Short mmCIF file of N, CA and C in Angstrom, two decimals:
data_model
loop_
_atom_site.label_atom_id
_atom_site.label_comp_id
_atom_site.label_asym_id
_atom_site.label_seq_id
_atom_site.Cartn_x
_atom_site.Cartn_y
_atom_site.Cartn_z
N MET E 1 -96.89 125.00 -97.49
CA MET E 1 -95.48 124.89 -97.62
C MET E 1 -94.88 125.91 -98.62
N LYS E 2 -95.58 126.16 -99.79
CA LYS E 2 -95.20 127.08 -100.74
C LYS E 2 -95.11 128.53 -99.98
N LYS E 3 -96.14 128.86 -99.29
CA LYS E 3 -96.14 130.14 -98.66
C LYS E 3 -95.01 130.33 -97.62
N THR E 4 -94.71 129.29 -96.98
CA THR E 4 -93.63 129.34 -95.87
C THR E 4 -92.37 129.63 -96.62
N ILE E 5 -92.02 128.86 -97.78
CA ILE E 5 -90.86 129.02 -98.46
C ILE E 5 -90.80 130.52 -99.16
N LEU E 6 -91.87 130.95 -99.57
CA LEU E 6 -91.92 132.23 -100.13
C LEU E 6 -91.59 133.27 -99.00
N PHE E 7 -92.41 133.15 -97.90
CA PHE E 7 -92.17 134.12 -96.83
C PHE E 7 -90.74 134.09 -96.42
N LEU E 8 -90.00 132.98 -96.18
CA LEU E 8 -88.76 132.96 -95.67
C LEU E 8 -87.80 133.57 -96.68
N SER E 9 -88.05 133.37 -97.93
CA SER E 9 -87.24 133.98 -99.05
C SER E 9 -87.37 135.59 -99.02
N VAL E 10 -88.48 135.97 -98.85
CA VAL E 10 -88.78 137.47 -98.70
C VAL E 10 -88.14 138.02 -97.55
N LEU E 11 -88.06 137.32 -96.39
CA LEU E 11 -87.45 137.79 -95.15
C LEU E 11 -85.91 137.95 -95.50
N MET E 12 -85.35 137.09 -96.26
CA MET E 12 -83.84 137.08 -96.48
C MET E 12 -83.70 138.27 -97.42
N ILE E 13 -84.53 138.52 -98.32
CA ILE E 13 -84.35 139.58 -99.35
C ILE E 13 -84.45 140.85 -98.60
N VAL E 14 -85.41 141.05 -97.80
CA VAL E 14 -85.57 142.40 -97.00
C VAL E 14 -84.20 142.62 -96.18
N GLY E 15 -83.74 141.60 -95.56
CA GLY E 15 -82.48 141.71 -94.89
C GLY E 15 -81.41 142.22 -95.69
N LEU E 16 -81.41 141.70 -96.88
CA LEU E 16 -80.24 142.11 -97.87
C LEU E 16 -80.40 143.40 -98.36
N ILE E 17 -81.67 143.83 -98.68
CA ILE E 17 -81.92 145.10 -99.26
C ILE E 17 -81.63 146.20 -98.28
N TRP E 18 -82.09 146.02 -97.04
CA TRP E 18 -81.64 147.03 -96.15
C TRP E 18 -80.36 146.85 -95.51
N LYS E 19 -79.61 145.96 -95.85
CA LYS E 19 -78.24 145.63 -95.50
C LYS E 19 -78.09 145.84 -94.06
N THR E 20 -78.80 145.03 -93.23
CA THR E 20 -78.74 145.09 -91.77
C THR E 20 -77.21 144.93 -91.45
N ASN E 21 -76.58 145.93 -90.86
CA ASN E 21 -75.15 145.89 -90.57
C ASN E 21 -74.94 145.13 -89.27
N VAL E 22 -74.60 143.80 -89.42
CA VAL E 22 -74.27 142.93 -88.34
C VAL E 22 -73.05 143.22 -87.65
N ILE E 23 -72.17 143.92 -88.39
CA ILE E 23 -70.89 144.21 -87.74
C ILE E 23 -70.98 145.35 -86.70
N SER E 24 -71.73 146.42 -87.09
CA SER E 24 -71.84 147.53 -86.17
C SER E 24 -73.00 147.23 -85.16
N MET E 25 -73.86 146.40 -85.39
CA MET E 25 -74.93 145.96 -84.46
C MET E 25 -74.67 144.71 -83.82
N GLY E 26 -73.56 144.12 -83.95
CA GLY E 26 -73.15 142.87 -83.46
C GLY E 26 -73.18 142.62 -82.08
N SER E 27 -72.86 143.67 -81.12
CA SER E 27 -72.79 143.36 -79.71
C SER E 27 -74.03 143.81 -79.17
N THR E 28 -74.42 143.21 -78.00
CA THR E 28 -75.61 143.48 -77.26
C THR E 28 -75.53 144.95 -76.81
N LEU E 29 -74.40 145.47 -76.38
CA LEU E 29 -74.30 146.85 -75.96
C LEU E 29 -74.70 147.90 -77.21
N ALA E 30 -74.33 147.48 -78.45
CA ALA E 30 -74.53 148.31 -79.52
C ALA E 30 -76.05 148.35 -79.89
N GLN E 31 -76.76 147.38 -79.34
CA GLN E 31 -78.12 147.35 -79.79
C GLN E 31 -79.12 147.81 -78.61
N ASP E 32 -78.56 148.44 -77.53
CA ASP E 32 -79.28 148.84 -76.39
C ASP E 32 -80.25 149.87 -76.74
N HIS E 33 -79.98 150.75 -77.64
CA HIS E 33 -80.77 151.88 -78.01
C HIS E 33 -81.94 151.36 -78.94
N ILE E 34 -81.81 150.30 -79.57
CA ILE E 34 -82.67 149.92 -80.61
C ILE E 34 -83.97 149.47 -79.97
N LYS E 35 -85.19 149.91 -80.54
CA LYS E 35 -86.51 149.28 -80.16
C LYS E 35 -87.04 148.52 -81.28
N LEU E 36 -87.66 147.42 -81.05
CA LEU E 36 -88.22 146.61 -81.98
C LEU E 36 -89.70 147.24 -82.37
N PRO E 37 -89.94 147.61 -83.55
CA PRO E 37 -91.23 148.17 -83.84
C PRO E 37 -92.24 146.97 -83.98
N ASN E 38 -93.51 147.31 -83.66
CA ASN E 38 -94.59 146.29 -83.68
C ASN E 38 -94.37 145.11 -82.77
N ALA E 39 -93.68 145.32 -81.71
CA ALA E 39 -93.36 144.12 -80.75
C ALA E 39 -93.29 144.65 -79.33
N THR E 40 -93.68 143.63 -78.47
CA THR E 40 -93.65 143.80 -77.06
C THR E 40 -92.64 142.88 -76.41
N MET E 41 -91.83 143.34 -75.52
CA MET E 41 -90.82 142.48 -74.78
C MET E 41 -91.58 141.88 -73.63
N ARG E 42 -91.31 140.64 -73.36
CA ARG E 42 -91.68 140.02 -72.10
C ARG E 42 -90.75 138.90 -71.72
N ILE E 43 -90.95 138.56 -70.40
CA ILE E 43 -90.04 137.64 -69.90
C ILE E 43 -90.66 136.25 -69.78
N VAL E 44 -89.98 135.19 -70.15
CA VAL E 44 -90.52 133.77 -70.02
C VAL E 44 -89.76 132.94 -69.12
N PRO E 45 -90.18 132.49 -68.00
CA PRO E 45 -89.28 131.70 -67.24
C PRO E 45 -89.12 130.34 -67.79
N THR E 46 -87.79 129.99 -67.82
CA THR E 46 -87.37 128.73 -68.47
C THR E 46 -86.60 127.88 -67.45
N ILE E 47 -86.21 126.61 -67.88
CA ILE E 47 -85.39 125.85 -67.01
C ILE E 47 -83.97 126.49 -66.80
N ASN E 48 -83.59 127.42 -67.65
CA ASN E 48 -82.25 127.96 -67.45
C ASN E 48 -82.41 129.52 -67.24
N GLY E 49 -83.34 129.91 -66.46
CA GLY E 49 -83.47 131.34 -66.11
C GLY E 49 -84.53 132.04 -66.93
N ASN E 50 -84.66 133.34 -66.68
CA ASN E 50 -85.66 134.14 -67.35
C ASN E 50 -85.10 134.46 -68.66
N VAL E 51 -85.84 134.32 -69.67
CA VAL E 51 -85.43 134.66 -71.06
C VAL E 51 -86.36 135.72 -71.77
N ALA E 52 -85.88 136.71 -72.29
CA ALA E 52 -86.64 137.85 -72.83
C ALA E 52 -87.07 137.47 -74.28
N ILE E 53 -88.29 137.69 -74.72
CA ILE E 53 -88.68 137.46 -76.05
C ILE E 53 -89.37 138.74 -76.48
N TRP E 54 -89.28 139.00 -77.76
CA TRP E 54 -89.90 140.10 -78.46
C TRP E 54 -91.02 139.48 -79.24
N ASP E 55 -92.28 139.87 -79.11
CA ASP E 55 -93.42 139.23 -79.76
C ASP E 55 -94.32 140.39 -80.40
N SER E 56 -94.47 140.21 -81.72
CA SER E 56 -95.38 141.05 -82.52
C SER E 56 -96.79 140.82 -82.14
N GLN E 57 -97.05 139.73 -81.53
CA GLN E 57 -98.49 139.36 -81.14
C GLN E 57 -99.46 139.45 -82.26
N SER E 58 -99.00 139.40 -83.40
CA SER E 58 -99.90 139.46 -84.66
C SER E 58 -100.68 138.00 -84.68
N SER E 59 -101.84 137.99 -85.34
CA SER E 59 -102.57 136.85 -85.56
C SER E 59 -102.01 135.91 -86.71
N GLY E 60 -101.06 136.42 -87.38
CA GLY E 60 -100.46 135.66 -88.61
C GLY E 60 -99.72 134.53 -88.06
N PRO E 61 -99.16 133.78 -89.21
CA PRO E 61 -98.34 132.63 -88.86
C PRO E 61 -97.11 132.94 -88.10
N PRO E 62 -96.72 132.12 -87.18
CA PRO E 62 -95.55 132.49 -86.26
C PRO E 62 -94.23 132.16 -87.03
N VAL E 63 -93.13 132.98 -86.59
CA VAL E 63 -91.82 132.80 -87.07
C VAL E 63 -90.94 133.19 -85.95
N ILE E 64 -90.07 132.22 -85.54
CA ILE E 64 -89.10 132.40 -84.36
C ILE E 64 -87.82 132.72 -85.02
N PHE E 65 -87.27 133.81 -84.38
CA PHE E 65 -86.09 134.38 -84.86
C PHE E 65 -84.89 134.01 -83.66
N ILE E 66 -83.70 133.55 -84.15
CA ILE E 66 -82.69 133.22 -83.11
C ILE E 66 -81.44 133.93 -83.63
N HIS E 67 -81.00 134.76 -82.75
CA HIS E 67 -79.78 135.66 -83.08
C HIS E 67 -78.50 134.94 -83.02
N GLY E 68 -77.36 135.56 -83.30
CA GLY E 68 -76.07 135.08 -83.23
C GLY E 68 -75.42 135.46 -81.87
N ASN E 69 -74.20 134.94 -81.65
CA ASN E 69 -73.36 135.12 -80.51
C ASN E 69 -73.21 136.55 -80.25
N SER E 70 -73.21 137.07 -78.97
CA SER E 70 -73.04 138.47 -78.68
C SER E 70 -73.93 139.50 -79.29
N SER E 71 -75.16 139.03 -79.58
CA SER E 71 -76.17 139.77 -80.29
C SER E 71 -77.41 139.76 -79.43
N SER E 72 -78.54 140.06 -79.97
CA SER E 72 -79.77 139.93 -79.33
C SER E 72 -80.90 139.83 -80.38
N GLY E 73 -82.05 139.65 -79.99
CA GLY E 73 -83.28 139.64 -80.87
C GLY E 73 -83.43 140.87 -81.66
N LYS E 74 -82.92 142.05 -81.12
CA LYS E 74 -83.07 143.33 -81.73
C LYS E 74 -82.41 143.45 -83.02
N ILE E 75 -81.47 142.53 -83.46
CA ILE E 75 -80.80 142.47 -84.72
C ILE E 75 -81.84 142.27 -85.81
N PHE E 76 -83.12 141.85 -85.47
CA PHE E 76 -84.06 141.57 -86.45
C PHE E 76 -85.04 142.71 -86.64
N LYS E 77 -84.64 143.89 -86.29
CA LYS E 77 -85.54 145.12 -86.20
C LYS E 77 -86.06 145.29 -87.71
N LYS E 78 -85.42 145.22 -88.62
CA LYS E 78 -86.06 145.44 -90.05
C LYS E 78 -87.06 144.45 -90.46
N GLN E 79 -86.90 143.16 -90.03
CA GLN E 79 -87.94 142.18 -90.29
C GLN E 79 -89.22 142.42 -89.46
N PHE E 80 -89.00 142.90 -88.14
CA PHE E 80 -90.21 143.19 -87.42
C PHE E 80 -90.91 144.56 -87.99
N GLN E 81 -90.16 145.41 -88.52
CA GLN E 81 -90.64 146.61 -89.02
C GLN E 81 -91.50 146.27 -90.25
N GLU E 82 -90.99 145.49 -91.14
CA GLU E 82 -91.65 145.13 -92.41
C GLU E 82 -92.79 144.19 -92.21
N PHE E 83 -92.60 143.11 -91.36
CA PHE E 83 -93.52 141.94 -91.36
C PHE E 83 -94.34 141.68 -90.03
N GLY E 84 -94.07 142.61 -88.97
CA GLY E 84 -94.53 142.43 -87.69
C GLY E 84 -96.06 142.47 -87.66
N LYS E 85 -96.66 143.24 -88.49
CA LYS E 85 -98.13 143.43 -88.29
C LYS E 85 -98.83 142.25 -88.99
N ASN E 86 -98.28 141.45 -89.89
CA ASN E 86 -98.88 140.39 -90.67
C ASN E 86 -98.52 139.00 -90.27
N TYR E 87 -97.42 138.91 -89.60
CA TYR E 87 -96.88 137.58 -89.04
C TYR E 87 -96.56 137.74 -87.55
N ARG E 88 -96.77 136.60 -86.87
CA ARG E 88 -96.38 136.69 -85.48
C ARG E 88 -94.85 136.36 -85.34
N LEU E 89 -94.12 137.49 -85.24
CA LEU E 89 -92.66 137.33 -85.23
C LEU E 89 -92.40 137.32 -83.81
N ILE E 90 -91.48 136.36 -83.43
CA ILE E 90 -90.90 136.18 -82.09
C ILE E 90 -89.43 136.13 -82.10
N ALA E 91 -88.82 137.15 -81.54
CA ALA E 91 -87.33 137.06 -81.47
C ALA E 91 -86.92 136.75 -79.93
N ILE E 92 -86.04 135.99 -79.84
CA ILE E 92 -85.62 135.30 -78.52
C ILE E 92 -84.17 135.85 -78.21
N ASP E 93 -84.06 136.52 -76.87
CA ASP E 93 -82.80 136.82 -76.46
C ASP E 93 -82.21 135.62 -75.84
N LEU E 94 -81.13 135.09 -76.30
CA LEU E 94 -80.65 133.82 -75.60
C LEU E 94 -80.17 134.20 -74.28
N PRO E 95 -79.96 133.19 -73.28
CA PRO E 95 -79.50 133.54 -71.93
C PRO E 95 -78.17 134.25 -72.09
N GLY E 96 -78.04 135.35 -71.23
CA GLY E 96 -76.82 136.05 -71.08
C GLY E 96 -76.74 137.09 -72.34
N HIS E 97 -77.77 137.21 -73.08
CA HIS E 97 -77.82 138.18 -74.31
C HIS E 97 -78.97 139.08 -74.10
N GLY E 98 -78.94 140.26 -74.69
CA GLY E 98 -79.92 141.29 -74.71
C GLY E 98 -80.61 141.44 -73.31
N GLU E 99 -81.88 141.30 -73.18
CA GLU E 99 -82.57 141.49 -71.90
C GLU E 99 -82.73 140.27 -71.12
N SER E 100 -82.27 139.08 -71.53
CA SER E 100 -82.29 137.89 -70.82
C SER E 100 -81.24 137.77 -69.65
N GLU E 101 -81.63 137.11 -68.66
CA GLU E 101 -80.70 136.88 -67.53
C GLU E 101 -79.50 135.97 -67.87
N LEU E 102 -78.60 136.03 -67.08
CA LEU E 102 -77.41 135.17 -67.22
C LEU E 102 -77.95 133.72 -67.06
N PRO E 103 -77.46 132.73 -67.80
CA PRO E 103 -77.96 131.32 -67.53
C PRO E 103 -77.78 130.77 -66.08
N THR E 104 -78.69 130.15 -65.61
CA THR E 104 -78.62 129.45 -64.21
C THR E 104 -77.81 128.32 -64.09
N ASP E 105 -77.50 127.80 -65.26
CA ASP E 105 -76.66 126.57 -65.42
C ASP E 105 -75.93 126.55 -66.69
N ILE E 106 -74.69 126.86 -66.65
CA ILE E 106 -73.84 127.06 -67.87
C ILE E 106 -73.61 125.70 -68.58
N SER E 107 -73.86 124.55 -67.86
CA SER E 107 -73.61 123.24 -68.58
C SER E 107 -74.68 123.06 -69.66
N ASN E 108 -75.76 123.86 -69.63
CA ASN E 108 -76.83 123.71 -70.73
C ASN E 108 -76.61 124.70 -71.91
N ILE E 109 -75.50 125.45 -71.77
CA ILE E 109 -75.25 126.34 -72.93
C ILE E 109 -74.36 125.54 -74.05
N THR E 110 -75.16 124.70 -74.59
CA THR E 110 -74.53 124.00 -75.72
C THR E 110 -75.65 124.10 -76.82
N TYR E 111 -75.31 123.63 -77.99
CA TYR E 111 -76.31 123.78 -79.21
C TYR E 111 -77.56 122.91 -78.70
N PRO E 112 -77.41 121.74 -78.30
CA PRO E 112 -78.73 120.94 -77.93
C PRO E 112 -79.41 121.57 -76.67
N GLY E 113 -78.69 122.09 -75.73
CA GLY E 113 -79.28 122.70 -74.64
C GLY E 113 -79.95 124.02 -74.84
N LEU E 114 -79.43 124.78 -75.79
CA LEU E 114 -80.10 125.97 -76.37
C LEU E 114 -81.35 125.74 -77.15
N ALA E 115 -81.17 124.62 -77.89
CA ALA E 115 -82.41 124.18 -78.70
C ALA E 115 -83.52 123.71 -77.86
N GLN E 116 -83.21 123.07 -76.83
CA GLN E 116 -84.17 122.52 -75.81
C GLN E 116 -84.86 123.81 -75.14
N LEU E 117 -84.10 124.81 -74.81
CA LEU E 117 -84.57 126.06 -74.23
C LEU E 117 -85.58 126.77 -75.25
N ILE E 118 -85.23 126.79 -76.51
CA ILE E 118 -86.15 127.33 -77.60
C ILE E 118 -87.48 126.49 -77.69
N ALA E 119 -87.31 125.19 -77.68
CA ALA E 119 -88.50 124.30 -77.72
C ALA E 119 -89.43 124.56 -76.46
N GLU E 120 -88.75 124.75 -75.21
CA GLU E 120 -89.51 124.92 -74.14
C GLU E 120 -90.32 126.29 -74.33
N ILE E 121 -89.80 127.37 -74.90
CA ILE E 121 -90.35 128.63 -75.16
C ILE E 121 -91.51 128.47 -76.00
N ILE E 122 -91.36 127.69 -77.15
CA ILE E 122 -92.31 127.53 -78.15
C ILE E 122 -93.52 126.80 -77.50
N GLU E 123 -93.24 125.81 -76.71
CA GLU E 123 -94.34 125.08 -75.91
C GLU E 123 -94.99 126.05 -74.95
N LYS E 124 -94.27 126.93 -74.19
CA LYS E 124 -95.00 127.88 -73.35
C LYS E 124 -95.87 128.91 -74.07
N LEU E 125 -95.44 129.14 -75.32
CA LEU E 125 -96.26 130.09 -76.04
C LEU E 125 -97.39 129.47 -76.87
N ASP E 126 -97.71 128.16 -76.60
CA ASP E 126 -98.71 127.26 -77.32
C ASP E 126 -98.64 127.39 -78.88
N ILE E 127 -97.41 127.39 -79.38
CA ILE E 127 -97.32 127.38 -80.96
C ILE E 127 -97.33 126.00 -81.34
N GLU E 128 -98.20 125.75 -82.29
CA GLU E 128 -98.34 124.39 -82.87
C GLU E 128 -97.36 124.22 -84.00
N LYS E 129 -97.28 125.10 -84.91
CA LYS E 129 -96.32 125.03 -86.05
C LYS E 129 -95.61 126.47 -86.10
N THR E 130 -94.37 126.41 -86.64
CA THR E 130 -93.59 127.66 -86.80
C THR E 130 -92.62 127.47 -87.84
N ALA E 131 -92.21 128.77 -88.40
CA ALA E 131 -91.02 128.75 -89.19
C ALA E 131 -89.89 129.22 -88.22
N VAL E 132 -88.62 128.88 -88.57
CA VAL E 132 -87.54 129.36 -87.74
C VAL E 132 -86.41 130.03 -88.57
N VAL E 133 -86.10 131.25 -88.13
CA VAL E 133 -84.98 131.87 -88.72
C VAL E 133 -83.67 131.98 -87.81
N GLY E 134 -82.64 131.39 -88.23
CA GLY E 134 -81.39 131.48 -87.25
C GLY E 134 -80.21 132.10 -88.05
N TRP E 135 -79.58 132.98 -87.37
CA TRP E 135 -78.41 133.69 -87.91
C TRP E 135 -77.19 133.27 -87.09
N SER E 136 -76.21 132.72 -87.73
CA SER E 136 -74.80 132.46 -87.02
C SER E 136 -75.13 131.38 -86.03
N LEU E 137 -74.87 131.65 -84.81
CA LEU E 137 -75.13 130.69 -83.66
C LEU E 137 -76.54 130.33 -83.59
N GLY E 138 -77.40 131.26 -83.96
CA GLY E 138 -78.96 130.93 -84.01
C GLY E 138 -79.18 129.88 -85.10
N GLY E 139 -78.37 129.75 -86.21
CA GLY E 139 -78.60 128.75 -87.15
C GLY E 139 -78.23 127.28 -86.65
N ARG E 140 -77.19 127.28 -86.01
CA ARG E 140 -76.75 125.98 -85.21
C ARG E 140 -77.76 125.48 -84.34
N ILE E 141 -78.45 126.45 -83.63
CA ILE E 141 -79.47 126.17 -82.58
C ILE E 141 -80.78 125.62 -83.48
N ALA E 142 -80.90 126.35 -84.49
CA ALA E 142 -82.12 125.94 -85.32
C ALA E 142 -81.99 124.54 -85.90
N PHE E 143 -80.75 124.14 -86.33
CA PHE E 143 -80.49 122.77 -86.85
C PHE E 143 -80.82 121.81 -85.73
N GLU E 144 -80.32 122.01 -84.45
CA GLU E 144 -80.64 121.11 -83.32
C GLU E 144 -82.14 121.19 -83.02
N LEU E 145 -82.81 122.29 -83.14
CA LEU E 145 -84.19 122.35 -82.83
C LEU E 145 -84.97 121.52 -83.80
N SER E 146 -84.58 121.47 -85.04
CA SER E 146 -85.31 120.64 -85.95
C SER E 146 -85.37 119.11 -85.66
N HIS E 147 -84.30 118.66 -84.81
CA HIS E 147 -84.25 117.36 -84.43
C HIS E 147 -85.09 117.13 -83.12
N ILE E 148 -85.23 118.13 -82.25
CA ILE E 148 -85.99 118.05 -81.11
C ILE E 148 -87.57 118.16 -81.27
N ILE E 149 -88.00 119.07 -82.13
CA ILE E 149 -89.48 119.28 -82.35
C ILE E 149 -89.61 119.18 -83.96
N PRO E 150 -89.35 118.16 -84.66
CA PRO E 150 -89.41 118.25 -86.10
C PRO E 150 -90.92 118.45 -86.54
N ASN E 151 -91.97 118.01 -85.77
CA ASN E 151 -93.26 118.20 -86.31
C ASN E 151 -93.82 119.60 -86.12
N LYS E 152 -93.10 120.40 -85.41
CA LYS E 152 -93.42 121.85 -85.19
C LYS E 152 -92.86 122.73 -86.21
N ILE E 153 -91.75 122.43 -86.79
CA ILE E 153 -91.06 123.29 -87.75
C ILE E 153 -91.57 123.17 -89.17
N GLN E 154 -92.12 124.26 -89.59
CA GLN E 154 -92.73 124.19 -91.00
C GLN E 154 -91.72 124.62 -92.02
N GLY E 155 -90.71 125.50 -91.63
CA GLY E 155 -89.75 125.93 -92.54
C GLY E 155 -88.56 126.54 -91.79
N MET E 156 -87.45 126.63 -92.41
CA MET E 156 -86.17 127.16 -91.73
C MET E 156 -85.43 127.92 -92.62
N LEU E 157 -84.93 129.05 -92.23
CA LEU E 157 -83.92 129.88 -92.88
C LEU E 157 -82.74 130.10 -92.03
N VAL E 158 -81.60 129.57 -92.47
CA VAL E 158 -80.40 129.72 -91.80
C VAL E 158 -79.30 130.42 -92.49
N THR E 159 -78.79 131.46 -91.93
CA THR E 159 -77.90 132.34 -92.69
C THR E 159 -76.62 132.51 -91.71
N GLY E 160 -75.42 132.60 -92.41
CA GLY E 160 -74.23 132.86 -91.60
C GLY E 160 -73.78 131.81 -90.73
N THR E 161 -74.09 130.61 -91.01
CA THR E 161 -73.86 129.37 -90.14
C THR E 161 -73.13 128.30 -90.94
N ALA E 162 -72.04 127.81 -90.41
CA ALA E 162 -71.22 126.79 -91.09
C ALA E 162 -72.15 125.50 -91.05
N PRO E 163 -72.20 124.84 -92.31
CA PRO E 163 -73.12 123.78 -92.38
C PRO E 163 -72.56 122.35 -91.79
N ILE E 164 -71.60 122.40 -90.97
CA ILE E 164 -70.96 121.17 -90.43
C ILE E 164 -70.85 121.39 -88.95
N ALA E 165 -70.54 120.26 -88.31
CA ALA E 165 -70.18 120.23 -86.76
C ALA E 165 -68.84 120.81 -86.66
N VAL E 166 -68.66 121.41 -85.40
CA VAL E 166 -67.36 122.06 -85.21
C VAL E 166 -66.28 121.05 -85.26
N SER E 167 -66.63 119.82 -84.78
CA SER E 167 -65.57 118.68 -84.68
C SER E 167 -65.11 118.39 -86.11
N GLN E 168 -65.80 118.72 -87.05
CA GLN E 168 -65.35 118.47 -88.35
C GLN E 168 -64.28 119.48 -88.98
N GLY E 169 -64.03 120.52 -88.20
CA GLY E 169 -63.00 121.44 -88.62
C GLY E 169 -63.83 122.63 -89.25
N ILE E 170 -63.73 123.91 -88.50
CA ILE E 170 -64.45 125.02 -88.92
C ILE E 170 -64.02 125.47 -90.43
N LYS E 171 -62.78 125.25 -90.80
CA LYS E 171 -62.32 125.60 -92.14
C LYS E 171 -63.17 124.90 -93.16
N LYS E 172 -63.47 123.70 -92.91
CA LYS E 172 -64.25 122.77 -93.98
C LYS E 172 -65.63 123.41 -94.14
N GLY E 173 -66.14 124.14 -93.16
CA GLY E 173 -67.63 124.62 -93.29
C GLY E 173 -67.55 125.85 -94.15
N PHE E 174 -66.43 126.42 -94.49
CA PHE E 174 -66.36 127.61 -95.38
C PHE E 174 -65.65 127.33 -96.58
N THR E 175 -65.31 126.11 -96.97
CA THR E 175 -64.70 125.84 -98.24
C THR E 175 -65.80 125.68 -99.18
N PRO E 176 -65.57 126.50 -100.35
CA PRO E 176 -66.61 126.43 -101.43
C PRO E 176 -66.82 125.05 -102.10
N THR E 177 -67.96 124.72 -102.22
CA THR E 177 -68.35 123.39 -102.96
C THR E 177 -69.29 123.70 -104.01
N ILE E 178 -69.28 122.90 -105.03
CA ILE E 178 -70.28 123.02 -106.13
C ILE E 178 -71.39 122.10 -105.90
N ILE E 179 -72.53 122.45 -105.75
CA ILE E 179 -73.69 121.53 -105.52
C ILE E 179 -74.59 121.45 -106.76
N PRO E 180 -74.65 120.43 -107.49
CA PRO E 180 -75.46 120.47 -108.74
C PRO E 180 -76.89 120.79 -108.38
N PHE E 181 -77.63 121.49 -109.24
CA PHE E 181 -78.98 121.94 -109.07
C PHE E 181 -79.87 120.64 -109.48
N THR E 182 -80.77 120.41 -108.62
CA THR E 182 -81.70 119.33 -108.88
C THR E 182 -83.12 119.97 -108.87
N HIS E 183 -84.04 119.43 -109.53
CA HIS E 183 -85.33 120.05 -109.68
C HIS E 183 -85.99 119.59 -108.34
N PHE E 184 -86.75 120.51 -107.79
CA PHE E 184 -87.45 120.43 -106.56
C PHE E 184 -89.01 120.39 -106.77
N GLU E 185 -89.76 119.42 -106.39
CA GLU E 185 -91.08 119.42 -106.58
C GLU E 185 -91.66 119.53 -105.21
N PRO E 186 -92.38 120.66 -104.83
CA PRO E 186 -92.91 120.93 -103.61
C PRO E 186 -94.23 119.93 -103.46
N SER E 187 -94.38 119.47 -102.21
CA SER E 187 -95.59 118.60 -101.93
C SER E 187 -96.88 119.31 -102.15
N PRO E 188 -97.91 118.71 -102.53
CA PRO E 188 -99.23 119.44 -102.73
C PRO E 188 -99.76 119.85 -101.45
#
């Protein structure tokens, strides 16, 4: 658990240090020229069409990356560059994004439906335990995924994601709050 927390912290720091510019790289079209280092793209057939994944195929611990809206798995280029040889990094192009097909059934394009799709991919890749990194829309999907396959999620890093349901009002998700610091004791 300590290693997972440390690794997820390092991933976040690397993203901040290199200042991955999500504004200029935010659209799938702007990412077309990008190649993910240390990764191979392959197609995984799913209940909602063929989905592209980028897999470093390393023997290290797996980490699933879920991108934001109008983006693709290529947004995680710096993480693949830095960690792709030591960790099994898997970036998923959501349906209709990147190299993935348009969804076969748009009624499944909901947070729970996309989380179920990610769970299906994790199952097809024979992953027993994984950390999950979700950015923006990917963070909402990661929250849902933690309810679907809680025993497979070892750690989670969510960034750029409002911490509330849309029905609670999006403004509330970005209202600053003060959370008192409490001492955290990791389990042995």
